[in-house]
Short mmCIF file of C-alpha atoms and ligand atoms in Angstrom, two decimals:
data_model
loop_
_atom_site.label_atom_id
_atom_site.label_comp_id
_atom_site.label_asym_id
_atom_site.label_seq_id
_atom_site.Cartn_x
_atom_site.Cartn_y
_atom_site.Cartn_z
CA MET A 853 79.49 126.64 102.21
CA PRO A 854 82.64 124.20 100.90
CA GLU A 855 81.73 121.40 98.26
CA LEU A 856 83.65 117.80 98.97
CA ILE A 857 83.24 115.06 95.79
CA PRO A 858 84.22 111.81 96.49
CA MET A 859 87.71 110.58 95.04
CA LEU A 860 87.87 107.11 97.40
CA SER A 861 85.53 105.15 99.41
CA LYS A 862 86.03 102.84 102.79
CA GLU A 863 86.96 99.42 100.14
CA GLU A 864 89.54 101.94 98.31
CA ILE A 865 91.35 102.91 101.46
CA ASP A 866 91.29 99.84 103.23
CA LYS A 867 92.60 97.76 100.29
CA MET A 868 95.15 100.40 99.64
CA VAL A 869 96.31 100.24 103.21
CA SER A 870 96.19 96.55 103.40
CA THR A 871 98.76 96.76 99.89
CA LEU A 872 100.89 98.85 101.41
CA ALA A 873 101.72 96.81 105.24
CA LEU A 874 101.77 93.67 102.77
CA GLN A 875 104.62 95.76 101.04
CA ILE A 876 105.86 96.90 104.29
CA SER A 877 106.50 93.84 105.93
CA LEU A 878 107.32 91.94 103.29
CA ASP A 879 110.53 94.46 103.45
CA TYR A 880 111.44 94.34 107.06
CA ASP A 881 111.11 90.59 107.52
CA GLY A 882 113.18 89.55 110.90
CA ARG A 883 113.55 93.04 110.71
CA THR A 884 111.39 95.51 113.68
CA PRO A 885 111.39 99.26 112.56
CA VAL A 886 109.80 101.91 114.77
CA ILE A 887 107.17 103.53 112.92
CA LEU A 888 107.35 107.40 113.26
CA GLY A 889 103.81 109.24 112.41
CA VAL A 890 103.30 113.07 111.04
CA LEU A 891 100.89 114.34 113.34
CA LYS A 892 98.39 115.25 112.78
CA GLY A 893 97.22 114.61 109.75
CA ALA A 894 98.28 110.85 109.09
CA PHE A 895 97.26 109.70 113.45
CA ILE A 896 94.17 107.73 111.86
CA PHE A 897 96.00 105.84 108.39
CA LEU A 898 98.79 105.58 110.77
CA ALA A 899 96.55 103.86 113.06
CA ASP A 900 94.55 101.06 110.34
CA LEU A 901 98.84 100.66 108.43
CA LEU A 902 99.46 99.56 112.03
CA ARG A 903 96.67 96.95 112.31
CA TYR A 904 98.14 94.55 109.54
CA LEU A 905 101.42 94.73 109.46
CA THR A 906 102.85 91.43 110.68
CA ILE A 907 106.30 92.05 111.66
CA PRO A 908 106.15 93.31 115.36
CA VAL A 909 106.98 97.15 115.11
CA GLU A 910 107.17 100.23 117.34
CA VAL A 911 105.74 103.58 116.98
CA ASP A 912 106.61 106.73 117.86
CA PHE A 913 104.78 110.21 116.85
CA LEU A 914 105.90 113.87 115.92
CA ARG A 915 104.40 116.12 114.52
CA VAL A 916 105.14 119.61 112.14
CA SER A 917 103.13 122.29 111.73
CA SER A 918 103.60 123.59 107.79
CA TYR A 919 100.19 125.00 106.96
CA GLY A 920 98.16 127.24 109.30
CA ALA A 921 94.99 128.30 107.97
CA GLY A 922 94.57 127.41 104.79
CA THR A 923 95.27 124.67 101.48
CA SER A 924 98.82 125.89 100.13
CA SER A 925 101.54 124.99 102.18
CA SER A 926 104.00 128.06 104.35
CA GLY A 927 106.57 127.01 103.72
CA ASN A 928 107.82 127.55 107.28
CA ILE A 929 107.78 124.29 109.39
CA ARG A 930 107.86 123.94 112.85
CA LEU A 931 108.98 121.13 114.41
CA THR A 932 106.46 121.23 117.88
CA LYS A 933 106.59 117.34 119.28
CA GLU A 934 109.51 115.63 119.11
CA ILE A 935 110.33 111.77 118.45
CA GLU A 936 111.11 110.84 122.11
CA THR A 937 112.12 107.08 120.82
CA ASN A 938 116.18 106.04 120.40
CA ILE A 939 116.72 105.01 117.01
CA ALA A 940 120.11 104.82 117.04
CA GLY A 941 120.57 101.96 114.55
CA ARG A 942 117.05 101.20 113.71
CA ASP A 943 115.68 101.24 111.24
CA ILE A 944 113.04 104.00 110.81
CA LEU A 945 110.04 104.02 108.61
CA VAL A 946 107.89 107.80 108.70
CA VAL A 947 104.26 107.79 107.86
CA GLU A 948 103.70 110.40 106.51
CA ASP A 949 99.00 111.51 105.24
CA ILE A 950 100.44 113.51 101.82
CA ILE A 951 103.60 114.96 100.73
CA ASP A 952 103.36 118.21 98.16
CA THR A 953 105.70 120.49 97.48
CA GLY A 954 107.99 118.32 100.00
CA LEU A 955 109.31 120.84 101.55
CA THR A 956 108.01 119.30 105.30
CA LEU A 957 109.26 115.41 104.37
CA ASN A 958 112.79 116.80 103.75
CA PHE A 959 112.82 119.12 106.82
CA LEU A 960 112.39 115.98 108.80
CA LEU A 961 114.80 114.10 106.94
CA ASN A 962 117.21 115.94 107.60
CA TYR A 963 116.03 116.60 111.82
CA LEU A 964 115.72 111.94 111.82
CA LYS A 965 119.23 112.40 109.85
CA ASN A 966 120.67 113.86 114.09
CA PHE A 967 119.91 110.82 115.62
CA ASP A 968 121.81 108.74 113.43
CA PRO A 969 119.46 105.54 112.27
CA LEU A 970 120.34 102.65 110.57
CA SER A 971 117.80 102.83 108.09
CA VAL A 972 115.34 105.46 106.42
CA ARG A 973 112.17 104.32 104.21
CA VAL A 974 109.21 106.81 103.63
CA CYS A 975 105.10 105.92 103.57
CA SER A 976 102.89 108.38 102.47
CA LEU A 977 99.25 107.80 101.83
CA ILE A 978 98.82 110.31 99.17
CA ASN A 979 101.65 111.80 96.83
CA LYS A 980 100.45 114.93 94.99
CA ILE A 981 102.76 115.69 91.93
CA GLU A 982 101.76 118.44 90.57
CA VAL A 983 103.59 120.85 92.95
CA ARG A 984 106.24 119.51 94.31
CA LYS A 985 109.88 121.35 95.56
CA LYS A 986 112.58 119.17 96.81
CA LYS A 987 112.52 115.97 95.33
CA ILE A 988 112.47 112.38 97.33
CA LYS A 989 112.15 109.10 97.15
CA ILE A 990 109.00 107.97 98.56
CA ASP A 991 109.07 104.38 99.28
CA TYR A 992 105.25 103.70 99.37
CA ILE A 993 103.22 104.87 97.84
CA GLY A 994 98.57 104.87 98.30
CA HIS A 995 97.37 106.76 96.36
CA VAL A 996 98.66 109.39 93.48
CA VAL A 997 97.57 112.87 92.68
CA GLN A 998 97.87 115.31 90.76
CA GLN A 999 97.21 118.71 92.44
CA GLY A 1000 93.27 119.59 95.00
CA PHE A 1001 92.68 120.34 98.92
CA LEU A 1002 91.86 116.49 99.85
CA VAL A 1003 89.86 116.03 103.61
CA GLY A 1004 88.53 113.46 104.79
CA TYR A 1005 90.47 110.06 106.93
CA GLY A 1006 92.53 111.94 108.86
CA LEU A 1007 93.08 115.05 106.65
CA ASP A 1008 91.53 118.06 107.87
CA TYR A 1009 90.58 121.83 106.21
CA ASN A 1010 91.17 124.33 109.14
CA GLU A 1011 90.98 121.28 111.22
CA SER A 1012 87.66 120.38 110.14
CA TYR A 1013 86.50 117.03 108.42
CA ARG A 1014 89.44 114.23 109.80
CA ASN A 1015 86.92 112.51 110.62
CA LEU A 1016 85.38 110.90 108.09
CA PRO A 1017 86.41 107.89 106.23
CA GLU A 1018 86.58 108.01 103.30
CA ILE A 1019 88.82 111.63 101.16
CA TYR A 1020 87.35 113.80 99.57
CA HIS A 1021 89.14 116.48 96.97
CA LEU A 1022 87.63 120.19 98.71
CA LYS A 1023 85.76 122.95 96.33
CA LEU A 1024 86.31 125.90 98.64
P1 LIG B 248 104.17 119.10 101.74
O1 LIG B 248 104.11 120.75 100.34
O2 LIG B 248 105.59 120.22 102.74
O3 LIG B 248 103.05 119.44 102.90
O4 LIG B 248 105.02 118.27 101.46
C1 LIG B 248 102.81 118.02 103.80
C2 LIG B 248 101.91 118.84 104.09
O5 LIG B 248 100.55 119.57 104.04
C3 LIG B 248 100.17 118.97 104.25
N1 LIG B 248 98.81 119.38 103.29
C4 LIG B 248 98.06 118.39 103.25
N2 LIG B 248 96.55 118.54 104.23
N3 LIG B 248 94.83 118.39 102.68
C5 LIG B 248 95.36 117.84 103.57
O6 LIG B 248 94.20 117.57 104.52
C6 LIG B 248 96.24 118.67 101.55
O7 LIG B 248 95.54 118.21 100.32
C7 LIG B 248 97.27 118.15 101.66
N4 LIG B 248 98.02 118.81 101.06
C8 LIG B 248 99.01 119.10 102.18
C9 LIG B 248 99.45 117.40 105.67
O8 LIG B 248 99.43 118.00 106.52
C10 LIG B 248 101.07 116.74 104.81
O9 LIG B 248 102.04 116.19 105.74
MG1 LIG B 249 100.82 116.18 107.37
#
């Protein structure tokens, strides 16, 4: 049986999310950014983050598939759901669950450039720093981890564990 080692409690996550939302609300004061959630992993984080934002926002989603079944990024990234909002001239905030190698985000940022947004920033719940392959600026970071595979709070292992309210380190 895989072992789940507690990493972030509900309270710690809540504090982290409200702190990020406060900073984002201050930075985007007077503007209406389009928040782009990266499915599926970011959906719970996005839902909580939005409820703490005090600025007007629009929301859209895109979906990429890179892992297949397993715990390491294949680097073989496919866009499986396009954005539906016209983002030309808009301020974009991409909301991700985890940045690991950086390949997914690099792919997404290149994709978004095609639509001529006014600005693009990135907010990630977790920044996993050990195996970064692409240098990427992450504007808002919830929590930094060195390594390891995380589950819970939207994060999955083969589609399991997304519903856990806390974040765990999965030991296989
Ligand atoms: P890259 O390597 O492209 O990966 O930066 C980013 C995407 O990979 C997923 N990912 C994880 N998913 N637990 C997960 O449930 C993890 O520890 C983990 N690390 C990477 C994630 O979907 C992210 O969008
Ligand atoms: Mg993801």
